[in-house]
Coordinates of C-alpha atoms in Angstrom, one line a residue:
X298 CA 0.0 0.0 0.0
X299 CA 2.7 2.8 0.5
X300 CA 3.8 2.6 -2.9
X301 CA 0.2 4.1 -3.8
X302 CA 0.6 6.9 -1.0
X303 CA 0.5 9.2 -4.1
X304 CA -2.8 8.0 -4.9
X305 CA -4.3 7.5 -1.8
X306 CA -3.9 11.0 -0.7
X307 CA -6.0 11.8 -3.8
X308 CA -8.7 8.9 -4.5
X309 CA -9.5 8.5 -0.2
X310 CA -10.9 12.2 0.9
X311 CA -12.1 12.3 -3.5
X312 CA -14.6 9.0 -3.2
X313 CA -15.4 10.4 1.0
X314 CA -16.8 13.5 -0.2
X315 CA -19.4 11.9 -2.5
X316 CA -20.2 9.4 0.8
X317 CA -20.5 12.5 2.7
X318 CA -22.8 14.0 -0.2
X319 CA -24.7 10.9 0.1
X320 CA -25.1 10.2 3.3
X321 CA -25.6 13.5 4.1
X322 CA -29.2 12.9 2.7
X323 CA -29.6 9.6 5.2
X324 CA -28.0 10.5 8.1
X325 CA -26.4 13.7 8.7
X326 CA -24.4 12.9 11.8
X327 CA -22.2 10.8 9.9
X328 CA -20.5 13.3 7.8
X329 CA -18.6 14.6 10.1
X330 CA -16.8 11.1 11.2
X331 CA -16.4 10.9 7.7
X332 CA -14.5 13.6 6.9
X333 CA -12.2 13.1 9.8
X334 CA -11.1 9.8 8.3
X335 CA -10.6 11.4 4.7
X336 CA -7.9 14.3 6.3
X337 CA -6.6 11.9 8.5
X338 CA -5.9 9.4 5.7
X339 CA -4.4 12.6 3.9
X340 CA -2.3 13.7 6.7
X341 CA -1.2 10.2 7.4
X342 CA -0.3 9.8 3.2
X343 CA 1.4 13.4 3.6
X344 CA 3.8 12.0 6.4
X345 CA 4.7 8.9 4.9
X346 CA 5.2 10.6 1.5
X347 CA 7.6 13.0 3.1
X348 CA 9.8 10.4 5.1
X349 CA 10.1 8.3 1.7
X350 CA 11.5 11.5 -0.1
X351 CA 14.1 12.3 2.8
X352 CA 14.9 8.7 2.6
X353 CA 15.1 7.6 -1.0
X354 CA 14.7 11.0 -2.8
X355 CA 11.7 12.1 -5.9
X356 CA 9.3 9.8 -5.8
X357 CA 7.4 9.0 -9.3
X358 CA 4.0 7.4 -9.4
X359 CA 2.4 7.1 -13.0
X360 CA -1.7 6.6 -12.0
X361 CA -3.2 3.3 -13.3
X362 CA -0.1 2.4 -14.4
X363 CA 0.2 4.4 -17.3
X364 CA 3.1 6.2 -18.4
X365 CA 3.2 9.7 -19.6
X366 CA 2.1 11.4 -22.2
X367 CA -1.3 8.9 -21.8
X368 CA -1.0 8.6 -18.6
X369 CA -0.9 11.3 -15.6
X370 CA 2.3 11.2 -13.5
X371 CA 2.8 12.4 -10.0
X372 CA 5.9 13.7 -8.8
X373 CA 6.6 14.6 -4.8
X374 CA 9.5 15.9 -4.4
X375 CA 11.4 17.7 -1.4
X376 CA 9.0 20.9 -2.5
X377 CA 5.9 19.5 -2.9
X378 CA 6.2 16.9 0.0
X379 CA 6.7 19.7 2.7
X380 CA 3.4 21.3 0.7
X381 CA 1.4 18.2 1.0
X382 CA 1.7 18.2 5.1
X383 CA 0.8 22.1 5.4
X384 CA -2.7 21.4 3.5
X385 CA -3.4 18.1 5.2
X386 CA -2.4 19.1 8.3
X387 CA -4.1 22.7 8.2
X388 CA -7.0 20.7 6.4
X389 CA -7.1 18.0 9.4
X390 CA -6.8 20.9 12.7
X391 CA -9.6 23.3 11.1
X392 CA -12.4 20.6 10.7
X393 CA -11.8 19.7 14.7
X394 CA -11.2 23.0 15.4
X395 CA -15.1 24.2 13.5
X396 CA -17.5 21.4 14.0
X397 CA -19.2 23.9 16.7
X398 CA -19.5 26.6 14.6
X399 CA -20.4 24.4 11.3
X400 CA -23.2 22.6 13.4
X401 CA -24.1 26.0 14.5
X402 CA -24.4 27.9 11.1
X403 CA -25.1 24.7 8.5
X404 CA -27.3 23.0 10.9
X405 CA -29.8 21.1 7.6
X406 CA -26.5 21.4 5.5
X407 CA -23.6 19.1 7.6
X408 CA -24.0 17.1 4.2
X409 CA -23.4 19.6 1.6
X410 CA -20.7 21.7 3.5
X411 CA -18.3 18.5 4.6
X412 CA -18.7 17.3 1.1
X413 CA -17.4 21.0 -0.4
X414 CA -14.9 20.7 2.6
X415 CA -13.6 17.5 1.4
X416 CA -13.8 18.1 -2.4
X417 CA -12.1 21.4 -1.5
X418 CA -8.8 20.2 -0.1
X419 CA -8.5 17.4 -2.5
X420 CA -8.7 19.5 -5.5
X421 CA -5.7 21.6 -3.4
X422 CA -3.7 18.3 -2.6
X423 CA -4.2 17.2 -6.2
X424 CA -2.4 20.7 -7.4
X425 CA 0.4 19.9 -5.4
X426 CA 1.1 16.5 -6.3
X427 CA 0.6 16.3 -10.2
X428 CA 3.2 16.7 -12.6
X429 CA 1.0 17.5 -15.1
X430 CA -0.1 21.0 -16.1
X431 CA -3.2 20.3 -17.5
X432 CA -4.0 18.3 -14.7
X433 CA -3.5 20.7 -12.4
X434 CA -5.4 23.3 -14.2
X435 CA -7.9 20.6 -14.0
X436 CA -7.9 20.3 -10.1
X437 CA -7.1 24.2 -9.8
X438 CA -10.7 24.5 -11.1
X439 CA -12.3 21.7 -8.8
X440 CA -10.5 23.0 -5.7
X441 CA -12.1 26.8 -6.9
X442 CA -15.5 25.3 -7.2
X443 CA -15.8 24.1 -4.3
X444 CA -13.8 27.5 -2.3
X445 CA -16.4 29.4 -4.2
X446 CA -19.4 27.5 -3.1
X447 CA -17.8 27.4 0.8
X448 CA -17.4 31.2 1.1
X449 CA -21.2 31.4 -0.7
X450 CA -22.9 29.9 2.3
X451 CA -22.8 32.1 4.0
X452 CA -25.1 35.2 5.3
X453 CA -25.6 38.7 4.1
X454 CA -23.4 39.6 1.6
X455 CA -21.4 36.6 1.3
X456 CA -22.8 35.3 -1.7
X457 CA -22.0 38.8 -4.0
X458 CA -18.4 38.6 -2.4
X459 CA -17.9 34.6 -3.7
X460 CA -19.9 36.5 -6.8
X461 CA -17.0 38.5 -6.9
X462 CA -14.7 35.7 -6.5
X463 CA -16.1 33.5 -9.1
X464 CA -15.0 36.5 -12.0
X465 CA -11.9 37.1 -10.8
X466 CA -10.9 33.4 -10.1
X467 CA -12.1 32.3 -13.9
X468 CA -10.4 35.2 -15.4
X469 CA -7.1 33.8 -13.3
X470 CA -7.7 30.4 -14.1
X471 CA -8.3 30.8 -18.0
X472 CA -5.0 33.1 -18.2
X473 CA -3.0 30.0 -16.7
X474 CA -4.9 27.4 -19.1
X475 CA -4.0 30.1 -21.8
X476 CA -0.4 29.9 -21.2
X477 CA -0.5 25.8 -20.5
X478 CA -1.9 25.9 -24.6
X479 CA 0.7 28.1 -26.0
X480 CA 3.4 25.5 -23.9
X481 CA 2.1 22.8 -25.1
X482 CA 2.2 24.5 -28.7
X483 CA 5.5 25.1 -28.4
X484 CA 6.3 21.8 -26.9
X485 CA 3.8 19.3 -27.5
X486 CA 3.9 17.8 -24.3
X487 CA 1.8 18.7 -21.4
X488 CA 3.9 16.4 -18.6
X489 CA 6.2 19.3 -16.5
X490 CA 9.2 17.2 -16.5
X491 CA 9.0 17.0 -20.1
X492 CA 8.5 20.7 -21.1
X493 CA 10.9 21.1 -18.7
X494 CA 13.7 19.0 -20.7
X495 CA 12.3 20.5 -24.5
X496 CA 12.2 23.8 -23.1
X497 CA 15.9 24.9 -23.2
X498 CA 16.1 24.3 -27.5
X499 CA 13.3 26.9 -27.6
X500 CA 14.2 29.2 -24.6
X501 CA 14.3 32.5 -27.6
X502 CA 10.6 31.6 -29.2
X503 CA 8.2 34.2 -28.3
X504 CA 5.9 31.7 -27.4
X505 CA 7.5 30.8 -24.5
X506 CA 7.9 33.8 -23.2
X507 CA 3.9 34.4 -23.7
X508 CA 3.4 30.9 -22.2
X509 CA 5.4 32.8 -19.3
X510 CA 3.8 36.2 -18.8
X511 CA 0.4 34.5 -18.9
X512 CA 0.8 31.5 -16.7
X513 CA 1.8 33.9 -14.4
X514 CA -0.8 36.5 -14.5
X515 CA -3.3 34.2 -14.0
X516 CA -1.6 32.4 -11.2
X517 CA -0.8 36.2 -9.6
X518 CA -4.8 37.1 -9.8
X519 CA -5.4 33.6 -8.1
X520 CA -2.8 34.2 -5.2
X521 CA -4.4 37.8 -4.9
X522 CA -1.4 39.6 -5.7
X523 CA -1.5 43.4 -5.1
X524 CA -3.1 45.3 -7.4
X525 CA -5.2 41.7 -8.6
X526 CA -6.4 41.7 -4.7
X527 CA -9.7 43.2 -5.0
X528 CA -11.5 39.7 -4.6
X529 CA -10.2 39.0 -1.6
X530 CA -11.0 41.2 1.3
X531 CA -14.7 41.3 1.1
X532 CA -14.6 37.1 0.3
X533 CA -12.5 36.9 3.4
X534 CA -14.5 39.4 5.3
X535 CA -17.9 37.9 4.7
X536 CA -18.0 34.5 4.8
X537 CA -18.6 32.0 7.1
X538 CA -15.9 31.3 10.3
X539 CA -15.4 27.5 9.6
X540 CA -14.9 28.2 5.4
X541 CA -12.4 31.1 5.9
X542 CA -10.2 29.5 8.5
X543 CA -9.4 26.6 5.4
X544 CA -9.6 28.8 2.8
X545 CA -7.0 32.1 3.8
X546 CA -4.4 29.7 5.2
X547 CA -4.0 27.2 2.1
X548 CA -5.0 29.4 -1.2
X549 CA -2.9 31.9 -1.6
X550 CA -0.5 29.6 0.2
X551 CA -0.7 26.8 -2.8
X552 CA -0.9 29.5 -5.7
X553 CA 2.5 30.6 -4.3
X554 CA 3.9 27.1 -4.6
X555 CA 2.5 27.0 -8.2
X556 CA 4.3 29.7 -9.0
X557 CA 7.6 28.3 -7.5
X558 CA 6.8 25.3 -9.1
X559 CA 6.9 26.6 -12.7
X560 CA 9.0 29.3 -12.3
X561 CA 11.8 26.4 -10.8
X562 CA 10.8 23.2 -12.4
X563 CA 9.0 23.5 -15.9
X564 CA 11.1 26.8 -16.6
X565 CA 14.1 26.6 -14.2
X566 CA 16.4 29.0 -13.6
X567 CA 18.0 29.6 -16.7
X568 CA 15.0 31.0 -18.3
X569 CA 13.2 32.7 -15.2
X570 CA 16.1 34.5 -13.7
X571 CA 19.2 34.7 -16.2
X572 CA 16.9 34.9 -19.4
X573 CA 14.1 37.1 -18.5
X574 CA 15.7 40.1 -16.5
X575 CA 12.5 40.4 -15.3
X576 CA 13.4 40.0 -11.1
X577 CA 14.0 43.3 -10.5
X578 CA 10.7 44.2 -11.6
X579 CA 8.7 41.5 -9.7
X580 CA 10.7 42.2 -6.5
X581 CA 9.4 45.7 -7.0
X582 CA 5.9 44.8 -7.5
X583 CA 5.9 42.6 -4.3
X584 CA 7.5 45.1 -2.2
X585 CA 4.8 47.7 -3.5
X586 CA 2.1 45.4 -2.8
X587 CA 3.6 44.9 0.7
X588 CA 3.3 48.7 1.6
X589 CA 0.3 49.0 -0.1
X590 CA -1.5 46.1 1.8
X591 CA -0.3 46.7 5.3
X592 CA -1.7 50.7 4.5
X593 CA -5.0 49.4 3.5
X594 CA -5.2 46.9 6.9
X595 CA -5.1 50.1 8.9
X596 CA -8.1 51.4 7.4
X597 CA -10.3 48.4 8.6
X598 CA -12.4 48.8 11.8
X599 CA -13.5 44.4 11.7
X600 CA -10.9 41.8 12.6
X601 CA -11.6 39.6 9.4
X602 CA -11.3 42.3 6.9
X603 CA -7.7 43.6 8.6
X604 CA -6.8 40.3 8.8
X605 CA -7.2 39.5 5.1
X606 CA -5.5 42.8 4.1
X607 CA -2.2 41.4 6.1
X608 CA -3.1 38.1 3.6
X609 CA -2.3 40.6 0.7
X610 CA 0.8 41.7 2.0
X611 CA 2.0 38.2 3.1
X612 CA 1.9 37.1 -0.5
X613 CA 3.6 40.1 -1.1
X614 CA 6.9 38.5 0.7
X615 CA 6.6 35.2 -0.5
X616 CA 6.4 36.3 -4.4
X617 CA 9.3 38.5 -3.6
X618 CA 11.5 36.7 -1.8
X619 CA 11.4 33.9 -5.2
X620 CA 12.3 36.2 -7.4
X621 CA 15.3 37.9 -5.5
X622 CA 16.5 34.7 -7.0
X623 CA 19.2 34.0 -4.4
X624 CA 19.2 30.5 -1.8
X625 CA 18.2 32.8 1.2
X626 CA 15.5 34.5 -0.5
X627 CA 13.9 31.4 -2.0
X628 CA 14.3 29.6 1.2
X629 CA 12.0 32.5 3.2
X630 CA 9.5 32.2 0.6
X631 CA 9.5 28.2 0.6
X632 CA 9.6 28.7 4.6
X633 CA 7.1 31.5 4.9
X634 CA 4.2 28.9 2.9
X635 CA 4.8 26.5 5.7
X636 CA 4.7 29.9 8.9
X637 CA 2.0 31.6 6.9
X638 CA -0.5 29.1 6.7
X639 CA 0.0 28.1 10.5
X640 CA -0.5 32.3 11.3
X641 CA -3.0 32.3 9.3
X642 CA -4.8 29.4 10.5
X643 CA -4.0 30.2 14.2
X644 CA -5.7 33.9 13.9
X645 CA -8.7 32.9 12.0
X646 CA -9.5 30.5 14.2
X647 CA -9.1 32.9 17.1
X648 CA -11.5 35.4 15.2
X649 CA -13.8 32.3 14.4
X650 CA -14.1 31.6 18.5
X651 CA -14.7 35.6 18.6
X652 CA -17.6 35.5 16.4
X653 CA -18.9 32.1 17.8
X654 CA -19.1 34.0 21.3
X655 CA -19.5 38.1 20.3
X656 CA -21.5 37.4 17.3
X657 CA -19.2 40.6 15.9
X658 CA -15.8 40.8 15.0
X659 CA -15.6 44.9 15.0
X660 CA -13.1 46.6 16.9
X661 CA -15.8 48.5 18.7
X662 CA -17.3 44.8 20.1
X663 CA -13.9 43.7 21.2
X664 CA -14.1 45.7 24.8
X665 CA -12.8 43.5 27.4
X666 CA -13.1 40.2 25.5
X667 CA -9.3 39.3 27.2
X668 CA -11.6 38.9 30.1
X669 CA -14.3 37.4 28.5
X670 CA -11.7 34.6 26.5
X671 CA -8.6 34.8 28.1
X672 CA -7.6 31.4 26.2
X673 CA -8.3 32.2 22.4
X674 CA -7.0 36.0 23.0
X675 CA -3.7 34.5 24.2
X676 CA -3.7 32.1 21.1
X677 CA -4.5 35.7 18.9
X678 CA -1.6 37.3 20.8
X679 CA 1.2 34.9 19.5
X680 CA -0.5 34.6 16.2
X681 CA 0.0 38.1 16.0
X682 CA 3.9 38.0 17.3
X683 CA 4.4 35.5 15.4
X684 CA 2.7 38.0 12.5
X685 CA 4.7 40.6 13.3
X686 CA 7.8 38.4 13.8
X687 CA 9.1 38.3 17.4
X688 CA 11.2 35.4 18.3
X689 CA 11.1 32.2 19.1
X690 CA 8.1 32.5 17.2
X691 CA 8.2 30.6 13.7
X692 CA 7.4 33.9 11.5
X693 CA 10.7 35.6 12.7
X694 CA 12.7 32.9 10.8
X695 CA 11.3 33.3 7.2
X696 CA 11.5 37.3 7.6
X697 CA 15.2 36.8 8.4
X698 CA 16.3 34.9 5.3
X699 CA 13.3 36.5 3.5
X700 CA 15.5 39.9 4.9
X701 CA 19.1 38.0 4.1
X702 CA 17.6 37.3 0.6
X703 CA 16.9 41.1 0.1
X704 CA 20.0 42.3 1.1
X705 CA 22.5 39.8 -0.9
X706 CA 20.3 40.8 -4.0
X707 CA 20.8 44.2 -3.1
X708 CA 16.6 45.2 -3.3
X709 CA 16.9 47.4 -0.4
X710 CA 13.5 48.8 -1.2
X711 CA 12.5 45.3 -0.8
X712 CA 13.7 45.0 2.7
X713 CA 12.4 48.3 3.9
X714 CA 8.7 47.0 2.7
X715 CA 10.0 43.9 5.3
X716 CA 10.5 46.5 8.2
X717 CA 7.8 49.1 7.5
X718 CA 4.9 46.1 7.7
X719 CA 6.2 44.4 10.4
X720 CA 5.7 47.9 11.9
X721 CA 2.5 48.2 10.8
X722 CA 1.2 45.3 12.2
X723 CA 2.7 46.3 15.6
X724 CA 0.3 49.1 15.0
X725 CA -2.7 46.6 13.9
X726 CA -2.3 44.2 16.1
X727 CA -1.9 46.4 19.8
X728 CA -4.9 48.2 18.5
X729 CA -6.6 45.9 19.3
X730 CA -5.2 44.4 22.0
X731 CA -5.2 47.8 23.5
X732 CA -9.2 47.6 22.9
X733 CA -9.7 44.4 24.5
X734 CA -7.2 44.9 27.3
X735 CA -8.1 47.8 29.0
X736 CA -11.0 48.9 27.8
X737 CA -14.2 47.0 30.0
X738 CA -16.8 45.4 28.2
X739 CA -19.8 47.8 28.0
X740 CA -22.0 45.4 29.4
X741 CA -20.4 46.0 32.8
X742 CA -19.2 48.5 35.0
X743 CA -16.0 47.2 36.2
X744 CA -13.6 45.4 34.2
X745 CA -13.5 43.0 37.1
X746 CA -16.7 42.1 36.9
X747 CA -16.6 40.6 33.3
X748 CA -17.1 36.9 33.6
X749 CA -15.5 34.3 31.6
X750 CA -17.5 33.4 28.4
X751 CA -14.8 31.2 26.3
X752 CA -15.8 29.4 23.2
X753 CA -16.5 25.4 23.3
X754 CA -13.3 23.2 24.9
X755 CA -13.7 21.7 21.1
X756 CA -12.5 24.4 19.6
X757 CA -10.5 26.2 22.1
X758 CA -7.9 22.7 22.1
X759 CA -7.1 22.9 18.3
X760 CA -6.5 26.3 18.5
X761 CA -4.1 26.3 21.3
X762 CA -2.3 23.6 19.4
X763 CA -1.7 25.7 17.0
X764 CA -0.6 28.6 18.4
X765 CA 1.8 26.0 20.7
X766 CA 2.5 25.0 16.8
X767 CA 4.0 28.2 15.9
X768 CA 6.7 28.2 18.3
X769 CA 7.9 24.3 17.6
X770 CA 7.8 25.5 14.3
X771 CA 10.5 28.6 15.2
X772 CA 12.6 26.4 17.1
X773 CA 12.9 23.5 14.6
X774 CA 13.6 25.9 12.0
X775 CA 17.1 24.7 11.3
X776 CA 16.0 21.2 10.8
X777 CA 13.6 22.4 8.3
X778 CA 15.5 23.9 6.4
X779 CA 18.4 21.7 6.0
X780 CA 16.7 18.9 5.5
X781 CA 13.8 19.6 3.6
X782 CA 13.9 23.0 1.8
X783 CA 18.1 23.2 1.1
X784 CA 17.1 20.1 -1.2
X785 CA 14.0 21.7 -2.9
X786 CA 16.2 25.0 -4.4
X787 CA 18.1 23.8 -7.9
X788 CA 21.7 23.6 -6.9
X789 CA 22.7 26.3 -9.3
X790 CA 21.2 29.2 -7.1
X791 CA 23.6 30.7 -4.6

């Protein structure tokens, strides 16, 4: 059986969501248990598949036995590997970590919404294992589907902002087909391993270069890339807690690693960095869209909304610290895909507690709530150090080579964009802290008086364990990145 890991992690949670859609109609208690056994069989497949890479190297698994170019091939490598544990793993904590709030908000529709759920990540696992482009383009628009349809459910204006979604993902998802078409025009092959070999004859043909500006337009509009962000904010804002604390860790998160993924392995770094003398440019661009985002997170008066603005400006590091094209730059962004989604998952699920108990996430409903829930404000406070990037915590690490990267490539602008939002979010995050510290709730008198309201243990556990996350995560850094992400940079970058 573990030589069909890279199936498994695929076909298990992809047959459990149609159970779940069907016995969702019978017995609605059952989905639940359900889903729990499709992430865990994910995480577990996501473990072993990462131990056999450290062990024996690449692994290659041609599905139904079928060689390329009939068949599809998988390919988990040291990149992808360390991928496939941050979206089961982040998949796995977050359905614990919201069956309270799902049974609260989707009380007739467990069925429909663990189904999605499922569907969801396997359409995201599915992008990280494949070798093949069209194949991912294929799963890219499953694992879209169902995001849409999971930010839709919920109230008010949730469905226009998934609306809103729906244009802006197509538009990003037909741009990267687009550019998959003129590769496979200019190579006839749509396996990544092969373009990647026939590439290098045709690295002058126009067509390649279109295949490149396209593929990554569209893959910059999915990942929500400053100024292609105006999807995001109100589709993170709006939508229910349980949808948005899978979603805004893993999305932008994956896109990312698409983009390393072509810009290292089907293009490499001949073509991307010493052909293009396009770096300077993109490090530019991300370091605008840093400044820009962090600016537009002061402006927000709701935790969700601020919190998705700092979203925008996260990608805005990982996109430029890959094309500082240096070891130390590319090792921050490979790093900060593995912090982010734990921050991210650790402060929306802190905000998701918020809403189950305030039934508001505003700034102005946040008056003594560290009285009110000590535990999931003290999870929010080292999400937000970890943010900001205070040691031991894990997001210190990737800022520091993400910084090392800027200043070996000399993109000083770059590392000030570093500085100025980590000082920003100082600035977001103590505002609110300041809010629910010392200001008493309004309901009472005293500040002393404010009795302790926290959300359910079964949601208060997860999210501890993942704030307790972020800081193993700092101090195993080293082991990280030596063992696992030294191996997925091409040896010819210094």
């Amino acid at each position: 059986m573990s030589d069909h890991f890279p199936a498994l992690i695929i076909v298990v949670p992809l047959l459990s969501a149609f159970l779940i859609a069907a016995t969702g109609w019978i017995r609605r208690m059952l989905c639940f248990p359900i889903a729990v056994f499709a992430m865990a069989v994910s995480l577990y497949s996501a473990v072993a598949l990462l131990l056999k890479v450290v062990s024996n190297g690449q692994v290659i698994y041609h599905l139904g036995g079928w060689s390329p170019p009939w068949g599809i091939a998988y390919h988990i490598d040291y990149l992808n590997s360390i991928v496939l544990i941050v979206v089961a793993a982040v998949a796995f904590i977050n359905l614990l970590a919201t069956r309270s709030s799902v049974a609260l908000e989707f009380p007739e529709k467990l069925g429909p919404f663990y189904a999605l759920y499922v569907l969801f990540v396997t359409g995201l696992l599915g992008i990280v294992v494949t070798g093949d482009a069209f194949n991912l383009y294929v799963l890219l628009e499953i694992a879209a589907l169902t995001g849409y349809a999971l930010l839709g459910m919920g109230e008010g204006r949730a469905p226009l902002a998934s609306l809103n979604y729906v244009f802006m993902g197509t538009i990003g998802a037909s741009f990267y087909l687009l550019g998959i078409g003129y590769l496979y025009l200019a190579t006839g092959s749509l396996n990544m391993a092969d373009i990647a070999a026939l590439l290098p004859e045709i690295y002058h043909s126009k067509v390649v270069l279109l295949a490149f500006i396209i593929c990554m337009t569209g893959l910059f509009i999915k990942m929500a890339m400053f100024p292609l962000h105006l999807w995001l904010p109100d589709a993170y804002a709006y939508s229910p807690s349980a949808s948005i604390s899978l979603i805004a860790p893993l999305t932008t998160k994956v896109m990312v690693y698409v983009m390393i993924r072509i810009a290292l392995t089907v293009f490499t770094p001949r073509f991307t960095f010493a052909s293009l003398k396009v770096s300077t440019s993109f490090v530019w661009l991300a370091a605008i869209a840093i400044v820009m985002a962090s600016i537009l997170a002061l402006s927000q008066r709701s935790v969700k909304k601020m919190l998705a603005y700092i979203i925008i400006a996260e990608v805005g590091y990982m996109v430029g610290g890959l094309w500082l094209g240096n070891r130390n730059g590319i090792t921050g962004a490979i790093l900060h895909i593995i912090n982010d989604a734990a921050m991210t998952l650790c402060v929306f699920l802190a905000a998701g507690n918020l809403l189950f108990k305030l039934k508001h996430d505003s700034f102005d409903h946040l008056k003594g709530v560290f009285r009110k829930m000590p535990f999931s404000m003290a999870a929010l406070v080292i999400g937000a150090l970890s943010i900001i990037g205070v040691p031991p915590t894990c997001g210190f690490f990737s800022k520091w080579y993400l910084i090392w990267g800027g200043i070996d490539a000399g993109q000083y602008g770059f590392v000030a964009a570093l500085i100025f939002s980590s000082l920003v979010n100082v600035v977001l995050f103590f505002r609110i802290f300041e809010i629910g510290f010392f200001e008493p709730a309004q309901e009472h008198h005293s500040s002393d008086s404010t009795p302790v309201e926290e959300a359910p243990i079964e949601m208060l556990v997860p999210l501890m364990v993942v704030a307790a996350l972020l800081i193993v995560l700092g101090f195993y850094t080293d082991d990280i990145v030596n063992n696992i992400i030294r191996f997925a940079i091409p040896a010819g970058i210094t």
